[in-house]
């Protein structure tokens, strides 16, 4: 759920796998190479030929700005980061290079895939929970006690996104980012203002100038609003955003940058689907009174291709999609926007899913593995979160599926979005509503979905998407739609898949409409398990990469 609705961390989980490597704080060359091999080197390219001359010049400035963001992020993650980075760069031995490479992948001396534990000597054994947002010796209790003594506005600032906490003369004090990172932010503001003078796009100009002003004033409201209105070929997200690195309180925003180019073809595909969502809702395979005669407005989805991502957007498992802003005031007034990084998803597809498919699909089916259909299904998944029962009535009470299904809700809702996404695409294929679909569309859609099930199941059944996927897989298998071959690979039975998808869509939506906790529990207990055939298949995938280490080819070419 988080992946799609509340933010970016879980987006990273889409391709994450938490098989940790047992390691010492002082990993040797072989261990470091093994850890780094979990990230497959992946070139990221973007076609910039459609940009105007002015936007091209703006892009060069924005790439410089993105690199400046890395400097701030290194500081934010750990006070010792810059000194360590300089030291690592000087070590030209094989071990030194491996350490530098893995440091840069993680933007610090702790391995994100291994619970943020240290892989270098002479650093804290684990990433400090409060990163470098609070004094290293401050406890949670001390902060809370202090904050409760502060008057309203000071308290808001201390708990706010955009301040760090220092200890001065023994006392805690909040320092705004605009002071703390003054020189870096001044440089960033100039770069953004320079980019603003060369672009012809009014909405980009406005975002860049208001954001430059925010860097210096520490007031981000106006520029967050400008970001919501941003509609330009160059699509930029730059500044302090997510709070995941603050594991102490989740208050403090880390700096990141996504410099991207809008994907017009995919963005219009989203619009095409969005315009047909009410029709899908009206035809959902549930009792008519469970259908919503007027579905609400959805957060807009923008599909882009990444030229470069830096800072918090470029460590550990890479972001495939995000949902911003986080400022609740902006969200209340303007809503939020979902951004999907298409070329990042494609790189993950090539580096992670294709090798999985080679092990779980028979050779004759592999030609049906299709990024186009994989990505189209992700779009359908995101959109179908917005349809189906959301406001329900249980025993005369107005309530929601989330409230009634409690801790089971997110697994059920993720399974619902997957399966209803398939239902929606099948509905459109049956009515020839998808102009780009060829005769092999169904084969490609379902075969790609089957292979991607294994990618999701690798998260482990503690995670909502994986729980939801195990439920779907076993349900479809029991209906004869997913079949295990004698050699341990799998195939789709195309005479059974459509009816099975329809039936599971009906079951999950009805369960949500009725807020039926007991039946949700029964369904998850029965289906959300790793049966021996799945377990065996997953064991064979263990050595495969988990995520990508992007090489931003376009950026390098522009700098040469
Ligand atoms: Zn989802």
XYZ file of C-alpha atoms and ligand atoms in Angstrom:
561
model
C 0.000 0.000 0.000
C 2.698 2.430 0.959
C 4.341 1.898 -2.380
C 1.356 3.323 -4.125
C -0.129 5.757 -1.699
C 2.042 7.151 0.999
C 5.473 7.303 -0.362
C 8.621 6.087 -1.670
C 10.210 3.723 0.787
C 7.942 0.881 -0.064
C 8.398 1.669 -3.736
C 11.955 0.668 -3.220
C 10.714 -2.592 -1.789
C 9.150 -3.516 -5.091
C 12.428 -5.048 -6.075
C 14.045 -5.425 -2.696
C 15.036 -8.703 -1.189
C 16.048 -8.987 2.381
C 18.387 -11.897 2.132
C 21.201 -10.497 4.130
C 24.772 -11.617 3.818
C 26.406 -12.578 7.091
C 29.356 -10.259 7.380
C 31.882 -8.734 9.680
C 32.058 -4.992 10.248
C 35.318 -5.304 8.372
C 34.260 -7.058 5.183
C 37.105 -8.437 3.049
C 37.394 -8.129 -0.718
C 35.466 -11.327 -1.476
C 32.641 -10.373 0.891
C 32.402 -6.855 -0.519
C 32.241 -8.188 -4.061
C 29.471 -10.587 -3.059
C 27.504 -7.803 -1.379
C 27.917 -5.459 -4.344
C 26.962 -8.202 -6.831
C 23.431 -8.076 -5.456
C 23.141 -4.814 -7.431
C 23.422 -5.464 -11.166
C 25.175 -2.723 -13.127
C 22.483 -1.140 -15.287
C 22.873 1.630 -17.872
C 20.127 4.287 -17.710
C 19.620 6.239 -20.914
C 17.176 8.989 -21.744
C 16.356 10.504 -25.098
C 16.956 14.246 -24.733
C 16.536 15.029 -28.429
C 13.011 16.361 -27.898
C 14.200 19.102 -25.523
C 14.399 22.704 -26.653
C 17.794 24.405 -26.635
C 16.792 26.372 -23.535
C 15.720 23.218 -21.675
C 18.927 21.511 -22.693
C 20.938 24.287 -21.082
C 18.693 24.173 -18.033
C 19.254 20.420 -17.830
C 23.033 20.888 -17.620
C 22.605 23.299 -14.681
C 20.187 20.932 -12.977
C 22.614 18.018 -13.279
C 25.181 20.191 -11.457
C 22.553 20.969 -8.831
C 21.816 17.259 -8.430
C 25.481 16.583 -7.693
C 25.467 19.300 -5.049
C 22.579 17.465 -3.373
C 24.876 14.461 -2.804
C 27.135 16.670 -0.663
C 24.305 17.648 1.662
C 22.943 14.116 1.859
C 26.316 12.644 2.854
C 26.407 15.147 5.738
C 22.837 14.378 6.730
C 23.393 10.635 6.919
C 26.451 10.720 9.165
C 28.797 13.337 10.572
C 31.842 11.237 9.637
C 30.751 10.606 6.038
C 32.724 13.283 4.165
C 36.038 12.531 5.904
C 35.535 8.811 5.324
C 34.677 9.376 1.659
C 37.852 11.424 1.128
C 39.929 8.710 2.815
C 38.371 5.936 0.724
C 39.037 7.806 -2.529
C 42.781 7.782 -1.799
C 43.045 4.003 -1.360
C 43.862 2.596 -4.817
C 44.168 -1.076 -3.781
C 41.533 -3.591 -4.937
C 40.088 -3.623 -1.421
C 40.079 0.182 -1.352
C 38.207 0.375 -4.652
C 35.664 -2.227 -3.532
C 35.102 -0.298 -0.305
C 34.640 2.982 -2.169
C 32.246 1.370 -4.642
C 30.041 -0.153 -1.968
C 30.224 3.028 0.137
C 28.933 5.043 -2.817
C 26.176 2.510 -3.480
C 25.002 2.988 0.109
C 26.126 6.647 0.504
C 27.656 5.595 3.804
C 29.525 2.765 5.573
C 26.365 0.744 6.341
C 24.787 -1.808 4.046
C 21.128 -1.022 3.366
C 20.305 -4.615 2.366
C 21.836 -5.951 5.579
C 19.897 -3.969 8.162
C 22.188 -0.923 7.885
C 25.103 -2.769 9.489
C 28.690 -1.630 8.981
C 30.890 -3.118 6.260
C 33.895 -0.911 7.092
C 36.076 -0.834 10.220
C 36.204 2.080 12.684
C 32.630 3.261 12.189
C 29.533 2.727 14.376
C 28.335 -0.903 14.052
C 25.006 0.286 12.704
C 23.697 3.478 11.128
C 22.749 5.876 13.968
C 18.951 5.837 14.244
C 18.726 9.603 14.181
C 21.325 9.835 11.361
C 23.031 13.240 11.647
C 19.794 15.089 12.364
C 20.290 14.966 16.144
C 23.310 14.987 18.476
C 24.829 11.493 18.594
C 24.427 11.327 22.377
C 20.787 12.487 22.464
C 18.122 10.015 23.576
C 14.528 9.927 22.447
C 13.381 10.794 25.970
C 15.658 13.825 26.167
C 14.266 15.196 22.909
C 10.669 14.657 23.975
C 11.230 16.263 27.354
C 12.878 19.273 25.721
C 10.251 19.657 23.008
C 7.489 19.743 25.621
C 9.065 22.817 27.234
C 9.006 24.798 23.969
C 6.343 27.328 22.954
C 4.166 26.440 19.925
C 6.124 27.714 16.926
C 9.475 26.614 18.316
C 8.083 23.188 19.032
C 6.765 22.962 15.478
C 10.191 23.869 14.140
C 11.994 21.360 16.389
C 9.680 18.590 15.182
C 9.534 19.916 11.632
C 10.947 18.545 8.380
C 13.533 21.259 7.844
C 15.689 21.665 10.948
C 18.546 19.785 12.606
C 18.985 19.528 16.340
C 22.319 20.524 17.891
C 23.612 20.604 21.428
C 25.023 23.995 22.390
C 26.395 24.594 25.887
C 24.712 21.359 26.919
C 21.287 22.467 25.668
C 19.369 21.228 22.629
C 18.635 23.766 19.929
C 16.907 23.568 16.522
C 18.796 25.022 13.561
C 16.953 25.557 10.257
C 18.379 23.846 7.146
C 18.795 27.285 5.540
C 21.430 28.051 8.206
C 22.860 24.576 8.676
C 23.628 24.009 4.972
C 23.965 27.696 3.995
C 26.906 27.523 1.515
C 25.570 24.432 -0.284
C 22.046 25.865 -0.464
C 23.298 29.191 -1.815
C 25.060 27.341 -4.603
C 21.937 25.262 -5.281
C 19.761 28.380 -5.369
C 22.043 29.998 -7.961
C 22.026 26.882 -10.151
C 18.227 26.652 -10.015
C 17.846 30.350 -10.796
C 20.237 30.029 -13.731
C 18.265 27.052 -15.069
C 15.067 29.087 -14.659
C 16.408 31.809 -16.968
C 16.994 29.411 -19.873
C 13.836 27.254 -19.827
C 10.785 28.490 -21.721
C 8.388 26.456 -19.571
C 6.470 28.784 -17.249
C 5.616 26.056 -14.717
C 9.235 24.852 -14.515
C 10.485 28.422 -14.183
C 8.103 28.918 -11.312
C 9.091 25.721 -9.513
C 12.809 26.470 -9.887
C 12.610 30.076 -8.679
C 10.304 29.311 -5.742
C 12.417 26.330 -4.748
C 15.607 28.425 -4.946
C 13.931 30.950 -2.643
C 12.855 28.125 -0.298
C 16.432 26.892 0.050
C 17.338 30.302 1.509
C 14.151 31.097 3.456
C 13.456 27.544 4.731
C 9.794 27.967 3.755
C 8.973 25.245 1.217
C 5.211 25.699 0.948
C 5.014 27.820 -2.198
C 7.520 25.663 -4.074
C 5.653 22.466 -3.097
C 2.531 24.014 -4.623
C 4.549 24.945 -7.732
C 5.753 21.316 -7.951
C 2.149 20.095 -8.011
C 1.495 22.443 -10.959
C 4.709 21.506 -12.759
C 3.922 20.326 -16.287
C 6.960 20.579 -18.496
C 9.124 18.276 -20.639
C 11.861 18.629 -18.000
C 10.360 17.234 -14.814
C 12.335 18.021 -11.643
C 12.046 17.063 -8.007
C 14.766 18.586 -5.849
C 14.994 19.400 -2.166
C 14.418 17.897 1.282
C 11.591 15.353 1.045
C 11.489 11.917 2.672
C 12.011 11.218 6.356
C 12.955 7.522 6.333
C 16.562 8.167 7.381
C 15.320 9.638 10.660
C 14.551 6.314 12.312
C 14.280 8.033 15.690
C 11.194 10.130 14.969
C 10.636 10.233 11.201
C 10.611 14.060 11.365
C 13.629 15.167 9.369
C 13.662 15.362 5.583
C 16.692 14.220 3.589
C 17.838 16.027 0.452
C 17.345 14.289 -2.874
C 17.065 15.108 -6.558
C 15.309 13.434 -9.481
C 16.185 15.090 -12.770
C 13.855 13.497 -15.304
C 12.199 13.923 -18.681
C 8.464 13.443 -19.037
C 7.390 10.325 -20.953
C 4.550 11.677 -23.046
C 3.436 8.360 -24.548
C 3.089 6.646 -21.157
C 1.557 9.692 -19.515
C -1.161 9.705 -22.161
C -1.679 5.971 -21.588
C -2.384 6.784 -17.927
C -4.881 9.420 -19.013
C -6.525 6.907 -21.354
C -6.936 4.394 -18.503
C -8.076 7.038 -16.015
C -10.865 8.125 -18.352
C -12.171 4.557 -18.417
C -11.987 3.782 -14.682
C -15.640 4.570 -14.003
C -16.635 2.151 -16.765
C -14.459 -0.547 -15.133
C -16.028 0.224 -11.736
C -19.514 -0.103 -13.271
C -18.562 -3.542 -14.604
C -16.738 -4.981 -11.592
C -17.821 -8.577 -10.946
C -19.606 -7.759 -7.673
C -23.179 -7.075 -6.569
C -24.282 -3.771 -8.178
C -24.924 -2.132 -4.785
C -21.229 -2.596 -3.940
C -20.176 -0.521 -6.956
C -19.410 3.156 -6.607
C -21.546 5.260 -8.987
C -19.070 8.136 -8.779
C -15.449 7.290 -8.085
C -13.358 10.049 -6.533
C -10.518 11.943 -8.169
C -7.207 10.102 -8.109
C -3.794 11.561 -7.485
C -2.376 12.371 -10.919
C 0.251 9.965 -12.236
C 3.205 11.265 -14.201
C 5.497 8.848 -16.048
C 9.072 10.066 -16.485
C 12.543 8.800 -17.393
C 15.402 9.448 -15.018
C 18.440 11.380 -16.266
C 19.998 11.329 -12.808
C 18.962 10.797 -9.209
C 21.121 11.791 -6.261
C 21.218 12.061 -2.491
C 18.481 10.215 -0.659
C 17.149 9.086 -4.069
C 20.375 7.204 -4.798
C 21.366 4.786 -2.058
C 20.548 1.137 -1.469
C 17.554 -0.179 -3.394
C 16.599 2.378 -6.046
C 13.311 4.234 -6.194
C 10.965 3.047 -8.942
C 8.089 5.393 -8.085
C 7.262 8.014 -5.495
C 4.372 10.016 -4.178
C 4.863 13.589 -2.983
C 4.686 16.091 -1.360
C 4.655 15.063 2.282
C 3.534 18.428 3.654
C -0.037 17.722 4.775
C -1.102 21.310 4.218
C -0.158 21.099 0.534
C -1.752 17.658 0.215
C -5.024 18.992 1.703
C -5.100 21.969 -0.621
C -3.583 20.600 -3.814
C -3.529 16.809 -3.418
C -0.429 14.791 -4.217
C 1.231 13.505 -7.353
C 2.624 10.081 -8.194
C 5.739 9.905 -10.309
C 6.798 6.643 -11.958
C 10.360 6.264 -13.204
C 9.874 4.195 -16.326
C 13.499 3.628 -17.352
C 14.390 2.652 -13.775
C 11.595 0.078 -13.807
C 12.827 -1.142 -17.175
C 16.395 -1.501 -15.886
C 15.083 -3.498 -12.925
C 12.986 -5.598 -15.280
C 16.039 -6.396 -17.415
C 18.441 -6.991 -14.533
C 16.183 -8.715 -12.017
C 13.041 -10.059 -13.655
C 14.529 -11.406 -16.881
C 16.991 -13.710 -15.029
C 14.131 -14.840 -12.770
C 12.024 -15.658 -15.829
C 14.870 -17.735 -17.257
C 14.563 -20.009 -14.211
C 10.795 -20.137 -13.650
C 9.429 -20.177 -17.215
C 9.925 -22.960 -19.760
C 12.133 -21.881 -22.683
C 9.164 -21.740 -25.076
C 7.335 -19.161 -22.920
C 10.207 -16.757 -22.345
C 9.537 -14.883 -25.576
C 6.285 -13.719 -23.995
C 8.036 -11.888 -21.191
C 7.265 -8.266 -21.965
C 8.334 -5.053 -20.249
C 5.504 -3.204 -21.999
C 2.887 -5.434 -20.390
C 4.702 -5.614 -17.072
C 4.701 -1.795 -16.890
C 1.148 -1.479 -18.180
C 0.063 -3.829 -15.398
C 1.883 -1.683 -12.809
C -0.061 1.335 -14.086
C -3.279 -0.691 -13.885
C -2.371 -1.775 -10.329
C -1.861 1.845 -9.230
C -5.116 2.975 -10.836
C -7.245 0.126 -9.504
C -6.292 1.035 -5.938
C -8.694 3.895 -6.642
C -11.690 1.717 -7.561
C -13.655 -0.928 -5.671
C -15.172 -0.457 -2.182
C -13.708 2.412 -0.144
C -16.663 3.692 1.910
C -18.667 0.744 3.204
C -21.515 0.017 5.598
C -21.172 -2.812 8.111
C -24.061 -3.536 10.495
C -25.434 -0.039 9.883
C -22.072 1.682 10.551
C -20.255 3.856 8.000
C -16.726 2.483 7.851
C -13.881 1.523 5.516
C -12.301 -1.779 4.443
C -9.074 -0.610 6.107
C -10.773 -0.193 9.490
C -12.609 -3.496 9.283
C -9.795 -5.689 7.919
C -7.190 -4.097 10.225
C -3.735 -5.728 9.966
C -4.931 -7.911 7.069
C -5.959 -4.930 4.966
C -2.728 -4.083 3.188
C -2.094 -7.640 1.914
C -5.718 -7.916 0.723
C -5.628 -4.450 -0.880
C -2.351 -5.198 -2.699
C -3.754 -8.502 -4.010
C -6.930 -6.666 -5.016
C -4.971 -4.031 -6.991
C -2.964 -6.723 -8.803
C -5.900 -8.917 -9.718
C -8.318 -6.062 -10.465
C -5.560 -4.588 -12.651
C -5.551 -7.847 -14.640
C -9.345 -7.809 -14.734
C -9.311 -4.239 -16.068
C -6.769 -4.979 -18.820
C -8.665 -8.123 -19.831
C -11.901 -6.121 -19.947
C -10.246 -3.640 -22.324
C -8.648 -6.370 -24.439
C -12.016 -8.120 -24.805
C -13.538 -4.883 -26.102
C -10.546 -4.042 -28.315
C -10.081 -0.779 -26.404
C -6.288 -1.003 -26.394
C -5.105 0.107 -29.819
C -1.483 -0.930 -29.221
C -2.328 -4.507 -28.186
C -1.253 -7.206 -30.643
C -2.688 -10.690 -31.074
C -0.310 -12.046 -28.424
C -1.344 -9.438 -25.819
C -2.953 -11.950 -23.432
C 0.028 -14.301 -23.590
C 2.382 -11.440 -22.833
C 0.279 -9.957 -20.052
C -0.281 -13.172 -18.084
C 3.160 -14.700 -18.679
C 4.836 -11.484 -17.504
C 2.554 -11.445 -14.468
C 3.422 -15.067 -13.664
C 7.163 -14.362 -13.784
C 6.798 -11.159 -11.778
C 5.031 -13.137 -9.041
C 8.383 -14.689 -8.138
C 10.085 -11.315 -7.993
C 7.444 -10.197 -5.479
C 7.533 -13.426 -3.484
C 11.256 -12.938 -2.901
C 10.412 -10.125 -0.434
C 9.369 -12.817 2.014
C 5.868 -13.317 3.350
C 6.227 -10.639 6.008
C 5.679 -7.981 3.375
C 2.201 -6.971 2.128
C 2.869 -7.230 -1.604
C 4.400 -10.694 -1.153
C 1.564 -11.859 1.101
C -0.923 -10.637 -1.478
C 1.015 -12.324 -4.270
C 1.181 -15.717 -2.531
C -2.587 -15.495 -2.063
C -3.108 -14.834 -5.773
C -0.622 -17.419 -6.946
C -2.091 -20.302 -4.949
C -5.674 -19.280 -5.685
C -4.967 -19.181 -9.420
C -3.044 -22.472 -9.167
C -5.994 -24.159 -7.411
C -8.208 -23.020 -10.292
C -5.795 -24.637 -12.738
C -4.739 -21.267 -14.205
C -1.106 -21.433 -13.010
C 0.421 -24.851 -13.574
C 3.648 -26.351 -12.199
C 5.594 -28.264 -14.862
C 7.446 -31.488 -14.042
C 10.808 -29.697 -14.343
C 9.796 -27.173 -11.662
C 8.997 -24.314 -14.065
C 5.493 -22.829 -14.415
C 3.032 -21.953 -17.158
C -0.309 -20.231 -17.605
C -3.326 -22.266 -18.719
C -4.997 -19.787 -21.054
C -8.271 -21.703 -21.071
C -8.642 -21.078 -17.329
C -6.865 -17.834 -16.447
C -9.622 -15.363 -17.374
C -12.312 -17.071 -15.315
C -9.909 -17.513 -12.376
C -8.935 -13.809 -12.450
C -12.579 -12.789 -12.565
C -13.462 -15.076 -9.692
C -10.620 -13.860 -7.441
C -11.455 -10.225 -8.283
C -15.037 -10.922 -7.209
C -13.952 -12.658 -3.979
C -11.540 -9.923 -2.877
C -13.818 -7.012 -3.751
C -16.789 -8.628 -2.019
C -14.687 -9.265 1.042
C -13.710 -5.561 1.113
C -17.287 -4.435 0.459
C -18.500 -6.482 3.425
C -15.513 -5.643 5.648
C -15.373 -9.352 6.410
C -12.356 -9.836 8.696
C -13.083 -13.530 9.325
C -13.148 -14.407 5.664
C -10.049 -12.312 4.937
C -8.234 -14.232 7.675
C -9.421 -17.545 6.309
C -8.350 -16.661 2.801
C -4.898 -15.501 3.847
C -4.396 -18.559 6.073
C -5.349 -20.865 3.238
C -3.555 -19.211 0.306
C -0.896 -16.817 1.578
C 1.671 -19.538 2.197
C 4.740 -20.882 0.427
C 3.814 -24.315 -0.817
C 6.679 -26.720 -1.685
C 6.599 -25.897 -5.437
C 7.005 -22.188 -4.725
C 9.619 -22.745 -2.066
C 11.701 -24.870 -4.421
C 11.481 -22.282 -7.186
C 12.464 -19.437 -4.846
C 15.483 -21.411 -3.613
C 16.752 -21.540 -7.182
C 16.605 -17.726 -7.439
C 18.763 -16.975 -4.420
C 21.938 -16.104 -6.302
C 20.232 -13.627 -8.650
C 20.639 -9.845 -8.301
C 18.251 -8.004 -6.046
C 18.395 -4.545 -7.516
C 20.357 -2.306 -9.845
C 23.382 -0.053 -9.608
C 22.458 2.548 -12.221
C 24.998 4.055 -14.565
C 23.527 7.387 -15.673
C 24.890 7.224 -19.212
C 23.071 10.309 -20.496
C 24.516 12.454 -17.705
C 28.031 11.255 -18.427
C 27.620 11.951 -22.118
C 26.343 15.451 -21.441
C 29.314 16.217 -19.221
C 31.867 15.099 -21.787
Zn -0.197 -1.182 -4.518
